Amino acid sequence: MSPSGKHAHNGPIPLLIAVAATPAERLRLAELVEGIAPVLLVSDLDELRRLLSPAESTGN
């Protein structure tokens, strides 16, 4: 750790992606990984696919 108490970022920052069906499960996962890494919590794989896929062009 650096003197300021924060990690030095010399490379890519890890991202945890988790899929949990219920809000209670997502909250529990968020609490478990708090402070470890940025986290993306989604309700299902379809939601994750929508977030990761490129935006569709509108043709305007």
mmCIF file of C-alpha atoms in Angstrom:
data_model
loop_
_atom_site.group_PDB
_atom_site.id
_atom_site.type_symbol
_atom_site.label_atom_id
_atom_site.label_comp_id
_atom_site.label_asym_id
_atom_site.label_seq_id
_atom_site.Cartn_x
_atom_site.Cartn_y
_atom_site.Cartn_z
ATOM 1 C CA MET A 1 0.000 0.000 0.000
ATOM 2 C CA SER A 2 1.055 3.544 -0.599
ATOM 3 C CA PRO A 3 1.453 5.959 2.318
ATOM 4 C CA SER A 4 -1.998 7.414 1.601
ATOM 5 C CA GLY A 5 -3.547 4.022 2.353
ATOM 6 C CA LYS A 6 -4.595 3.349 -1.225
ATOM 7 C CA HIS A 7 -3.184 0.737 -3.572
ATOM 8 C CA ALA A 8 -0.925 1.941 -6.358
ATOM 9 C CA HIS A 9 -2.414 1.093 -9.749
ATOM 10 C CA ASN A 10 0.405 -0.001 -11.998
ATOM 11 C CA GLY A 11 -1.774 -2.026 -14.332
ATOM 12 C CA PRO A 12 -5.316 -3.053 -15.047
ATOM 13 C CA ILE A 13 -7.776 -2.793 -12.186
ATOM 14 C CA PRO A 14 -9.582 -6.098 -11.548
ATOM 15 C CA LEU A 15 -13.357 -6.155 -11.903
ATOM 16 C CA LEU A 16 -15.552 -8.800 -10.310
ATOM 17 C CA ILE A 17 -18.692 -9.674 -12.261
ATOM 18 C CA ALA A 18 -21.329 -11.617 -10.343
ATOM 19 C CA VAL A 19 -24.739 -12.964 -11.300
ATOM 20 C CA ALA A 20 -27.331 -13.317 -8.537
ATOM 21 C CA ALA A 21 -31.053 -13.697 -9.128
ATOM 22 C CA THR A 22 -32.451 -11.904 -6.095
ATOM 23 C CA PRO A 23 -31.721 -8.471 -4.636
ATOM 24 C CA ALA A 24 -30.898 -10.133 -1.297
ATOM 25 C CA GLU A 25 -28.242 -12.324 -2.961
ATOM 26 C CA ARG A 26 -26.760 -9.309 -4.774
ATOM 27 C CA LEU A 27 -26.581 -7.362 -1.515
ATOM 28 C CA ARG A 28 -24.898 -10.285 0.251
ATOM 29 C CA LEU A 29 -22.317 -10.587 -2.542
ATOM 30 C CA ALA A 30 -21.672 -6.839 -2.496
ATOM 31 C CA GLU A 31 -21.015 -6.990 1.246
ATOM 32 C CA LEU A 32 -18.654 -9.970 0.846
ATOM 33 C CA VAL A 33 -16.448 -8.254 -1.741
ATOM 34 C CA GLU A 34 -16.609 -4.707 -0.376
ATOM 35 C CA GLY A 35 -13.185 -3.106 -0.590
ATOM 36 C CA ILE A 36 -11.650 -5.951 -2.597
ATOM 37 C CA ALA A 37 -12.440 -4.900 -6.153
ATOM 38 C CA PRO A 38 -15.005 -2.960 -8.130
ATOM 39 C CA VAL A 39 -18.022 -5.184 -8.665
ATOM 40 C CA LEU A 40 -20.740 -5.441 -11.278
ATOM 41 C CA LEU A 41 -23.775 -7.322 -9.974
ATOM 42 C CA VAL A 42 -26.455 -8.419 -12.422
ATOM 43 C CA SER A 43 -29.649 -10.419 -12.058
ATOM 44 C CA ASP A 44 -29.116 -12.819 -14.967
ATOM 45 C CA LEU A 45 -26.896 -13.569 -17.949
ATOM 46 C CA ASP A 46 -29.216 -11.718 -20.332
ATOM 47 C CA GLU A 47 -28.692 -8.514 -18.344
ATOM 48 C CA LEU A 48 -24.933 -9.037 -18.449
ATOM 49 C CA ARG A 49 -25.026 -9.624 -22.215
ATOM 50 C CA ARG A 50 -26.993 -6.383 -22.712
ATOM 51 C CA LEU A 51 -24.428 -4.445 -20.688
ATOM 52 C CA LEU A 52 -21.441 -5.922 -22.511
ATOM 53 C CA SER A 53 -22.755 -5.827 -26.069
ATOM 54 C CA PRO A 54 -22.078 -2.820 -28.258
ATOM 55 C CA ALA A 55 -24.937 -0.349 -28.529
ATOM 56 C CA GLU A 56 -27.098 -0.816 -31.602
ATOM 57 C CA SER A 57 -26.954 2.028 -34.075
ATOM 58 C CA THR A 58 -30.217 3.865 -34.660
ATOM 59 C CA GLY A 59 -29.474 4.596 -38.312
ATOM 60 C CA ASN A 60 -29.927 8.380 -37.934
#
